[in-house]
JSON list of C-alpha atoms in Angstrom, two decimals:
[
{"chain": "A", "resi": 12, "resn": "MET", "atom": "CA", "xyz": [101.03, 80.19, 94.79]},
{"chain": "A", "resi": 13, "resn": "ARG", "atom": "CA", "xyz": [103.60, 83.05, 94.83]},
{"chain": "A", "resi": 14, "resn": "ILE", "atom": "CA", "xyz": [104.56, 84.34, 98.33]},
{"chain": "A", "resi": 15, "resn": "ASN", "atom": "CA", "xyz": [106.06, 87.85, 98.81]},
{"chain": "A", "resi": 16, "resn": "ILE", "atom": "CA", "xyz": [108.09, 87.76, 102.36]},
{"chain": "A", "resi": 17, "resn": "GLY", "atom": "CA", "xyz": [108.93, 91.21, 103.73]},
{"chain": "A", "resi": 18, "resn": "ALA", "atom": "CA", "xyz": [106.39, 92.70, 101.41]},
{"chain": "A", "resi": 19, "resn": "GLY", "atom": "CA", "xyz": [106.64, 96.31, 102.71]},
{"chain": "A", "resi": 20, "resn": "LYS", "atom": "CA", "xyz": [104.62, 98.30, 100.43]},
{"chain": "A", "resi": 21, "resn": "GLN", "atom": "CA", "xyz": [104.95, 95.98, 97.57]},
{"chain": "A", "resi": 22, "resn": "THR", "atom": "CA", "xyz": [101.58, 93.84, 98.30]},
{"chain": "A", "resi": 23, "resn": "TRP", "atom": "CA", "xyz": [101.09, 93.06, 94.79]},
{"chain": "A", "resi": 24, "resn": "GLN", "atom": "CA", "xyz": [98.01, 91.36, 93.51]},
{"chain": "A", "resi": 25, "resn": "GLY", "atom": "CA", "xyz": [98.46, 87.38, 92.88]},
{"chain": "A", "resi": 26, "resn": "PHE", "atom": "CA", "xyz": [101.04, 87.36, 95.80]},
{"chain": "A", "resi": 27, "resn": "TYR", "atom": "CA", "xyz": [100.46, 86.08, 99.26]},
{"chain": "A", "resi": 28, "resn": "CYS", "atom": "CA", "xyz": [102.16, 88.91, 101.20]},
{"chain": "A", "resi": 29, "resn": "ILE", "atom": "CA", "xyz": [103.86, 88.52, 104.36]},
{"chain": "A", "resi": 30, "resn": "ASP", "atom": "CA", "xyz": [105.47, 90.84, 106.79]},
{"chain": "A", "resi": 31, "resn": "ALA", "atom": "CA", "xyz": [106.03, 91.80, 110.36]},
{"chain": "A", "resi": 32, "resn": "VAL", "atom": "CA", "xyz": [104.18, 95.11, 110.12]},
{"chain": "A", "resi": 33, "resn": "GLN", "atom": "CA", "xyz": [101.61, 96.74, 107.58]},
{"chain": "A", "resi": 34, "resn": "HIS", "atom": "CA", "xyz": [103.42, 99.34, 105.62]},
{"chain": "A", "resi": 35, "resn": "PRO", "atom": "CA", "xyz": [101.49, 102.88, 105.53]},
{"chain": "A", "resi": 36, "resn": "LYS", "atom": "CA", "xyz": [101.68, 102.98, 101.66]},
{"chain": "A", "resi": 37, "resn": "ALA", "atom": "CA", "xyz": [100.94, 99.40, 100.79]},
{"chain": "A", "resi": 38, "resn": "THR", "atom": "CA", "xyz": [98.32, 99.13, 98.30]},
{"chain": "A", "resi": 39, "resn": "ARG", "atom": "CA", "xyz": [96.37, 96.51, 100.12]},
{"chain": "A", "resi": 40, "resn": "PRO", "atom": "CA", "xyz": [96.34, 94.72, 103.46]},
{"chain": "A", "resi": 41, "resn": "LEU", "atom": "CA", "xyz": [99.02, 92.06, 104.26]},
{"chain": "A", "resi": 42, "resn": "ASP", "atom": "CA", "xyz": [97.70, 88.39, 103.83]},
{"chain": "A", "resi": 43, "resn": "MET", "atom": "CA", "xyz": [99.71, 87.65, 106.98]},
{"chain": "A", "resi": 44, "resn": "LYS", "atom": "CA", "xyz": [101.64, 89.38, 109.83]},
{"chain": "A", "resi": 45, "resn": "PHE", "atom": "CA", "xyz": [104.65, 87.26, 110.75]},
{"chain": "A", "resi": 46, "resn": "ALA", "atom": "CA", "xyz": [108.03, 88.59, 112.24]},
{"chain": "A", "resi": 47, "resn": "PHE", "atom": "CA", "xyz": [111.04, 86.36, 112.02]},
{"chain": "A", "resi": 48, "resn": "GLU", "atom": "CA", "xyz": [112.36, 85.69, 115.65]},
{"chain": "A", "resi": 49, "resn": "PHE", "atom": "CA", "xyz": [115.72, 83.68, 116.26]},
{"chain": "A", "resi": 50, "resn": "HIS", "atom": "CA", "xyz": [117.43, 81.80, 119.00]},
{"chain": "A", "resi": 51, "resn": "LYS", "atom": "CA", "xyz": [120.94, 83.18, 120.11]},
{"chain": "A", "resi": 52, "resn": "ASP", "atom": "CA", "xyz": [122.44, 80.54, 117.69]},
{"chain": "A", "resi": 53, "resn": "GLY", "atom": "CA", "xyz": [120.35, 82.06, 114.66]},
{"chain": "A", "resi": 54, "resn": "THR", "atom": "CA", "xyz": [117.87, 79.11, 114.56]},
{"chain": "A", "resi": 55, "resn": "LEU", "atom": "CA", "xyz": [114.11, 80.11, 113.81]},
{"chain": "A", "resi": 56, "resn": "LYS", "atom": "CA", "xyz": [112.20, 80.00, 117.01]},
{"chain": "A", "resi": 57, "resn": "ARG", "atom": "CA", "xyz": [108.87, 79.45, 114.80]},
{"chain": "A", "resi": 58, "resn": "HIS", "atom": "CA", "xyz": [108.24, 78.93, 111.23]},
{"chain": "A", "resi": 59, "resn": "ILE", "atom": "CA", "xyz": [105.77, 80.60, 109.07]},
{"chain": "A", "resi": 60, "resn": "PRO", "atom": "CA", "xyz": [102.66, 78.93, 109.47]},
{"chain": "A", "resi": 61, "resn": "ILE", "atom": "CA", "xyz": [102.27, 77.86, 106.09]},
{"chain": "A", "resi": 62, "resn": "ALA", "atom": "CA", "xyz": [102.74, 74.39, 104.82]},
{"chain": "A", "resi": 63, "resn": "ASP", "atom": "CA", "xyz": [105.90, 73.09, 103.38]},
{"chain": "A", "resi": 64, "resn": "GLY", "atom": "CA", "xyz": [106.19, 72.80, 99.61]},
{"chain": "A", "resi": 65, "resn": "ILE", "atom": "CA", "xyz": [103.41, 75.10, 98.82]},
{"chain": "A", "resi": 66, "resn": "ALA", "atom": "CA", "xyz": [104.84, 77.93, 96.51]},
{"chain": "A", "resi": 67, "resn": "GLU", "atom": "CA", "xyz": [106.03, 77.92, 92.96]},
{"chain": "A", "resi": 68, "resn": "GLU", "atom": "CA", "xyz": [107.85, 81.16, 93.92]},
{"chain": "A", "resi": 69, "resn": "VAL", "atom": "CA", "xyz": [109.03, 83.00, 97.06]},
{"chain": "A", "resi": 70, "resn": "HIS", "atom": "CA", "xyz": [110.11, 86.48, 96.47]},
{"chain": "A", "resi": 71, "resn": "ASN", "atom": "CA", "xyz": [111.69, 88.92, 99.09]},
{"chain": "A", "resi": 72, "resn": "TYR", "atom": "CA", "xyz": [112.80, 92.46, 98.12]},
{"chain": "A", "resi": 73, "resn": "HIS", "atom": "CA", "xyz": [115.42, 94.11, 100.37]},
{"chain": "A", "resi": 74, "resn": "PHE", "atom": "CA", "xyz": [114.69, 91.76, 103.36]},
{"chain": "A", "resi": 75, "resn": "ILE", "atom": "CA", "xyz": [117.84, 89.54, 103.87]},
{"chain": "A", "resi": 76, "resn": "GLU", "atom": "CA", "xyz": [120.08, 92.54, 104.66]},
{"chain": "A", "resi": 77, "resn": "HIS", "atom": "CA", "xyz": [117.63, 93.08, 107.62]},
{"chain": "A", "resi": 78, "resn": "VAL", "atom": "CA", "xyz": [118.80, 89.82, 109.53]},
{"chain": "A", "resi": 79, "resn": "TYR", "atom": "CA", "xyz": [122.40, 89.17, 110.96]},
{"chain": "A", "resi": 80, "resn": "ARG", "atom": "CA", "xyz": [124.47, 86.82, 108.88]},
{"chain": "A", "resi": 81, "resn": "TRP", "atom": "CA", "xyz": [124.10, 84.09, 111.38]},
{"chain": "A", "resi": 82, "resn": "GLU", "atom": "CA", "xyz": [120.15, 84.16, 110.97]},
{"chain": "A", "resi": 83, "resn": "ALA", "atom": "CA", "xyz": [120.63, 84.41, 107.23]},
{"chain": "A", "resi": 84, "resn": "ASP", "atom": "CA", "xyz": [120.90, 80.56, 106.77]},
{"chain": "A", "resi": 85, "resn": "ALA", "atom": "CA", "xyz": [117.74, 79.79, 108.69]},
{"chain": "A", "resi": 86, "resn": "VAL", "atom": "CA", "xyz": [115.59, 82.25, 106.76]},
{"chain": "A", "resi": 87, "resn": "ILE", "atom": "CA", "xyz": [117.16, 80.64, 103.47]},
{"chain": "A", "resi": 88, "resn": "ARG", "atom": "CA", "xyz": [116.16, 77.28, 104.57]},
{"chain": "A", "resi": 89, "resn": "GLU", "atom": "CA", "xyz": [112.61, 78.85, 105.44]},
{"chain": "A", "resi": 90, "resn": "PHE", "atom": "CA", "xyz": [112.25, 80.21, 101.84]},
{"chain": "A", "resi": 91, "resn": "LYS", "atom": "CA", "xyz": [113.53, 76.64, 100.60]},
{"chain": "A", "resi": 92, "resn": "ARG", "atom": "CA", "xyz": [110.71, 74.69, 102.80]},
{"chain": "A", "resi": 93, "resn": "LEU", "atom": "CA", "xyz": [107.85, 76.56, 101.31]},
{"chain": "A", "resi": 94, "resn": "LEU", "atom": "CA", "xyz": [109.07, 76.28, 97.81]},
{"chain": "A", "resi": 95, "resn": "VAL", "atom": "CA", "xyz": [107.74, 73.09, 95.74]},
{"chain": "A", "resi": 96, "resn": "SER", "atom": "CA", "xyz": [110.63, 71.06, 94.20]},
{"chain": "A", "resi": 97, "resn": "GLY", "atom": "CA", "xyz": [111.48, 73.19, 91.16]},
{"chain": "A", "resi": 98, "resn": "GLY", "atom": "CA", "xyz": [110.24, 76.29, 92.66]},
{"chain": "A", "resi": 99, "resn": "TYR", "atom": "CA", "xyz": [111.96, 79.64, 92.28]},
{"chain": "A", "resi": 100, "resn": "LEU", "atom": "CA", "xyz": [113.41, 82.24, 94.93]},
{"chain": "A", "resi": 101, "resn": "VAL", "atom": "CA", "xyz": [113.57, 85.67, 93.79]},
{"chain": "A", "resi": 102, "resn": "MET", "atom": "CA", "xyz": [115.42, 88.12, 95.86]},
{"chain": "A", "resi": 103, "resn": "GLU", "atom": "CA", "xyz": [116.65, 91.63, 95.47]},
{"chain": "A", "resi": 104, "resn": "CYS", "atom": "CA", "xyz": [119.27, 93.48, 97.98]},
{"chain": "A", "resi": 105, "resn": "PRO", "atom": "CA", "xyz": [121.87, 96.00, 97.90]},
{"chain": "A", "resi": 106, "resn": "ASP", "atom": "CA", "xyz": [125.30, 94.86, 96.29]},
{"chain": "A", "resi": 107, "resn": "ILE", "atom": "CA", "xyz": [127.86, 96.01, 98.91]},
{"chain": "A", "resi": 108, "resn": "GLU", "atom": "CA", "xyz": [130.64, 96.29, 96.09]},
{"chain": "A", "resi": 109, "resn": "LYS", "atom": "CA", "xyz": [128.41, 98.75, 94.32]},
{"chain": "A", "resi": 110, "resn": "ALA", "atom": "CA", "xyz": [127.39, 100.64, 97.44]},
{"chain": "A", "resi": 111, "resn": "CYS", "atom": "CA", "xyz": [131.34, 101.04, 98.28]},
{"chain": "A", "resi": 112, "resn": "ARG", "atom": "CA", "xyz": [132.08, 102.12, 94.46]},
{"chain": "A", "resi": 113, "resn": "ASN", "atom": "CA", "xyz": [129.32, 104.94, 95.35]},
{"chain": "A", "resi": 114, "resn": "LEU", "atom": "CA", "xyz": [130.79, 105.89, 98.66]},
{"chain": "A", "resi": 115, "resn": "ILE", "atom": "CA", "xyz": [134.35, 106.28, 96.95]},
{"chain": "A", "resi": 116, "resn": "LYS", "atom": "CA", "xyz": [133.07, 108.43, 94.14]},
{"chain": "A", "resi": 117, "resn": "GLY", "atom": "CA", "xyz": [131.22, 110.61, 96.94]},
{"chain": "A", "resi": 118, "resn": "GLY", "atom": "CA", "xyz": [127.50, 109.29, 95.82]},
{"chain": "A", "resi": 119, "resn": "ASN", "atom": "CA", "xyz": [124.64, 110.38, 97.78]},
{"chain": "A", "resi": 120, "resn": "ASP", "atom": "CA", "xyz": [123.62, 108.62, 101.02]},
{"chain": "A", "resi": 121, "resn": "GLN", "atom": "CA", "xyz": [120.69, 106.83, 99.44]},
{"chain": "A", "resi": 122, "resn": "MET", "atom": "CA", "xyz": [123.15, 105.10, 96.89]},
{"chain": "A", "resi": 123, "resn": "SER", "atom": "CA", "xyz": [126.33, 104.60, 99.31]},
{"chain": "A", "resi": 124, "resn": "MET", "atom": "CA", "xyz": [125.31, 104.79, 103.04]},
{"chain": "A", "resi": 125, "resn": "TRP", "atom": "CA", "xyz": [121.68, 103.13, 102.79]},
{"chain": "A", "resi": 126, "resn": "PRO", "atom": "CA", "xyz": [122.66, 99.95, 101.40]},
{"chain": "A", "resi": 127, "resn": "LEU", "atom": "CA", "xyz": [125.28, 99.63, 104.15]},
{"chain": "A", "resi": 128, "resn": "TYR", "atom": "CA", "xyz": [123.38, 100.57, 107.25]},
{"chain": "A", "resi": 129, "resn": "GLY", "atom": "CA", "xyz": [119.77, 101.16, 106.11]},
{"chain": "A", "resi": 130, "resn": "ASP", "atom": "CA", "xyz": [117.65, 104.42, 105.97]},
{"chain": "A", "resi": 131, "resn": "TRP", "atom": "CA", "xyz": [117.79, 105.98, 109.30]},
{"chain": "A", "resi": 132, "resn": "SER", "atom": "CA", "xyz": [115.27, 108.78, 108.60]},
{"chain": "A", "resi": 133, "resn": "HIS", "atom": "CA", "xyz": [112.50, 106.44, 109.52]},
{"chain": "A", "resi": 134, "resn": "LYS", "atom": "CA", "xyz": [113.81, 105.93, 113.13]},
{"chain": "A", "resi": 135, "resn": "ASP", "atom": "CA", "xyz": [112.68, 102.19, 112.76]},
{"chain": "A", "resi": 136, "resn": "PRO", "atom": "CA", "xyz": [114.80, 99.31, 113.79]},
{"chain": "A", "resi": 137, "resn": "TYR", "atom": "CA", "xyz": [113.16, 97.26, 110.63]},
{"chain": "A", "resi": 138, "resn": "MET", "atom": "CA", "xyz": [114.61, 99.76, 108.35]},
{"chain": "A", "resi": 139, "resn": "MET", "atom": "CA", "xyz": [118.34, 99.40, 109.46]},
{"chain": "A", "resi": 140, "resn": "HIS", "atom": "CA", "xyz": [120.51, 96.61, 107.92]},
{"chain": "A", "resi": 141, "resn": "ARG", "atom": "CA", "xyz": [122.32, 94.09, 109.81]},
{"chain": "A", "resi": 142, "resn": "HIS", "atom": "CA", "xyz": [124.49, 92.54, 107.02]},
{"chain": "A", "resi": 143, "resn": "GLY", "atom": "CA", "xyz": [125.38, 93.11, 103.43]},
{"chain": "A", "resi": 144, "resn": "TYR", "atom": "CA", "xyz": [126.21, 91.00, 100.53]},
{"chain": "A", "resi": 145, "resn": "THR", "atom": "CA", "xyz": [128.33, 90.86, 97.35]},
{"chain": "A", "resi": 146, "resn": "PRO", "atom": "CA", "xyz": [127.09, 88.86, 94.41]},
{"chain": "A", "resi": 147, "resn": "LYS", "atom": "CA", "xyz": [129.69, 86.20, 95.48]},
{"chain": "A", "resi": 148, "resn": "THR", "atom": "CA", "xyz": [128.62, 86.02, 99.25]},
{"chain": "A", "resi": 149, "resn": "ILE", "atom": "CA", "xyz": [124.90, 85.83, 98.23]},
{"chain": "A", "resi": 150, "resn": "THR", "atom": "CA", "xyz": [125.75, 82.97, 95.86]},
{"chain": "A", "resi": 151, "resn": "GLN", "atom": "CA", "xyz": [127.51, 81.07, 98.25]},
{"chain": "A", "resi": 152, "resn": "LEU", "atom": "CA", "xyz": [124.69, 81.53, 100.96]},
{"chain": "A", "resi": 153, "resn": "LEU", "atom": "CA", "xyz": [122.23, 80.15, 98.54]},
{"chain": "A", "resi": 154, "resn": "LYS", "atom": "CA", "xyz": [124.79, 77.19, 97.53]},
{"chain": "A", "resi": 155, "resn": "ASP", "atom": "CA", "xyz": [125.19, 76.33, 101.01]},
{"chain": "A", "resi": 156, "resn": "ASN", "atom": "CA", "xyz": [121.53, 76.20, 101.45]},
{"chain": "A", "resi": 157, "resn": "GLY", "atom": "CA", "xyz": [120.93, 73.85, 98.63]},
{"chain": "A", "resi": 158, "resn": "PHE", "atom": "CA", "xyz": [119.77, 76.16, 95.94]},
{"chain": "A", "resi": 159, "resn": "VAL", "atom": "CA", "xyz": [120.83, 75.44, 92.21]},
{"chain": "A", "resi": 160, "resn": "GLY", "atom": "CA", "xyz": [120.87, 77.58, 89.05]},
{"chain": "A", "resi": 161, "resn": "ILE", "atom": "CA", "xyz": [121.67, 80.76, 90.97]},
{"chain": "A", "resi": 162, "resn": "GLN", "atom": "CA", "xyz": [121.79, 84.00, 88.76]},
{"chain": "A", "resi": 163, "resn": "ILE", "atom": "CA", "xyz": [122.84, 87.41, 89.76]},
{"chain": "A", "resi": 164, "resn": "LEU", "atom": "CA", "xyz": [120.87, 90.18, 87.63]},
{"chain": "A", "resi": 165, "resn": "PRO", "atom": "CA", "xyz": [119.87, 93.62, 87.52]},
{"chain": "A", "resi": 166, "resn": "PRO", "atom": "CA", "xyz": [117.29, 94.81, 90.00]},
{"chain": "A", "resi": 167, "resn": "MET", "atom": "CA", "xyz": [113.79, 95.48, 88.93]},
{"chain": "A", "resi": 168, "resn": "THR", "atom": "CA", "xyz": [112.22, 96.64, 92.09]},
{"chain": "A", "resi": 169, "resn": "HIS", "atom": "CA", "xyz": [113.02, 99.96, 94.21]},
{"chain": "A", "resi": 170, "resn": "GLY", "atom": "CA", "xyz": [113.59, 102.19, 91.29]},
{"chain": "A", "resi": 171, "resn": "ARG", "atom": "CA", "xyz": [115.48, 99.81, 89.35]},
{"chain": "A", "resi": 172, "resn": "ARG", "atom": "CA", "xyz": [118.82, 100.91, 91.02]},
{"chain": "A", "resi": 173, "resn": "ALA", "atom": "CA", "xyz": [121.17, 99.15, 89.08]},
{"chain": "A", "resi": 174, "resn": "MET", "atom": "CA", "xyz": [124.20, 101.14, 90.27]},
{"chain": "A", "resi": 175, "resn": "ARG", "atom": "CA", "xyz": [123.20, 100.00, 93.99]},
{"chain": "A", "resi": 176, "resn": "ASP", "atom": "CA", "xyz": [121.29, 96.65, 93.93]},
{"chain": "A", "resi": 177, "resn": "MET", "atom": "CA", "xyz": [121.31, 93.27, 92.55]},
{"chain": "A", "resi": 178, "resn": "ARG", "atom": "CA", "xyz": [118.46, 90.71, 91.83]},
{"chain": "A", "resi": 179, "resn": "ILE", "atom": "CA", "xyz": [119.32, 87.05, 92.72]},
{"chain": "A", "resi": 180, "resn": "GLU", "atom": "CA", "xyz": [117.05, 84.30, 91.08]},
{"chain": "A", "resi": 181, "resn": "ALA", "atom": "CA", "xyz": [117.72, 80.67, 92.21]},
{"chain": "A", "resi": 182, "resn": "ARG", "atom": "CA", "xyz": [115.81, 77.12, 92.18]},
{"chain": "A", "resi": 183, "resn": "LYS", "atom": "CA", "xyz": [114.87, 74.67, 94.68]},
{"chain": "A", "resi": 184, "resn": "PRO", "atom": "CA", "xyz": [116.17, 71.12, 93.00]}
]
């Protein structure tokens, strides 16, 4: 099984797609509506209602930046819970170092401000960012939560914005 958590409009065939809301431009309906909810200490109030160790791959694209850093460990552990031993986590998110370079160079909002804060034009809290990552900090987050074989790669989605984003691939031991 391949799961895409925080699917947005990327409701790809061959993936079990989960998100808090149905994106109006999604190519098909979500397989599950689920919104992460957290206690004040950052722990999950409830797990995604899917069995442990069921997925060969868990994907999430431009999702981790939408939770506070103190919630991110619980999210990463939830991804890990869903994976089989040897399963792959694939993520993409803004690279804050790249966004800062773009900002200093006078880059447009999409390449500099959106990675930092999110796209405010939607007037939607789900589109705002709560934390940002560099290759070093996202690697440490995954290591701290037991992932191995962590690689930082060029992005493959969201218009392949290599000058703004990063792709992260890791494996559950």
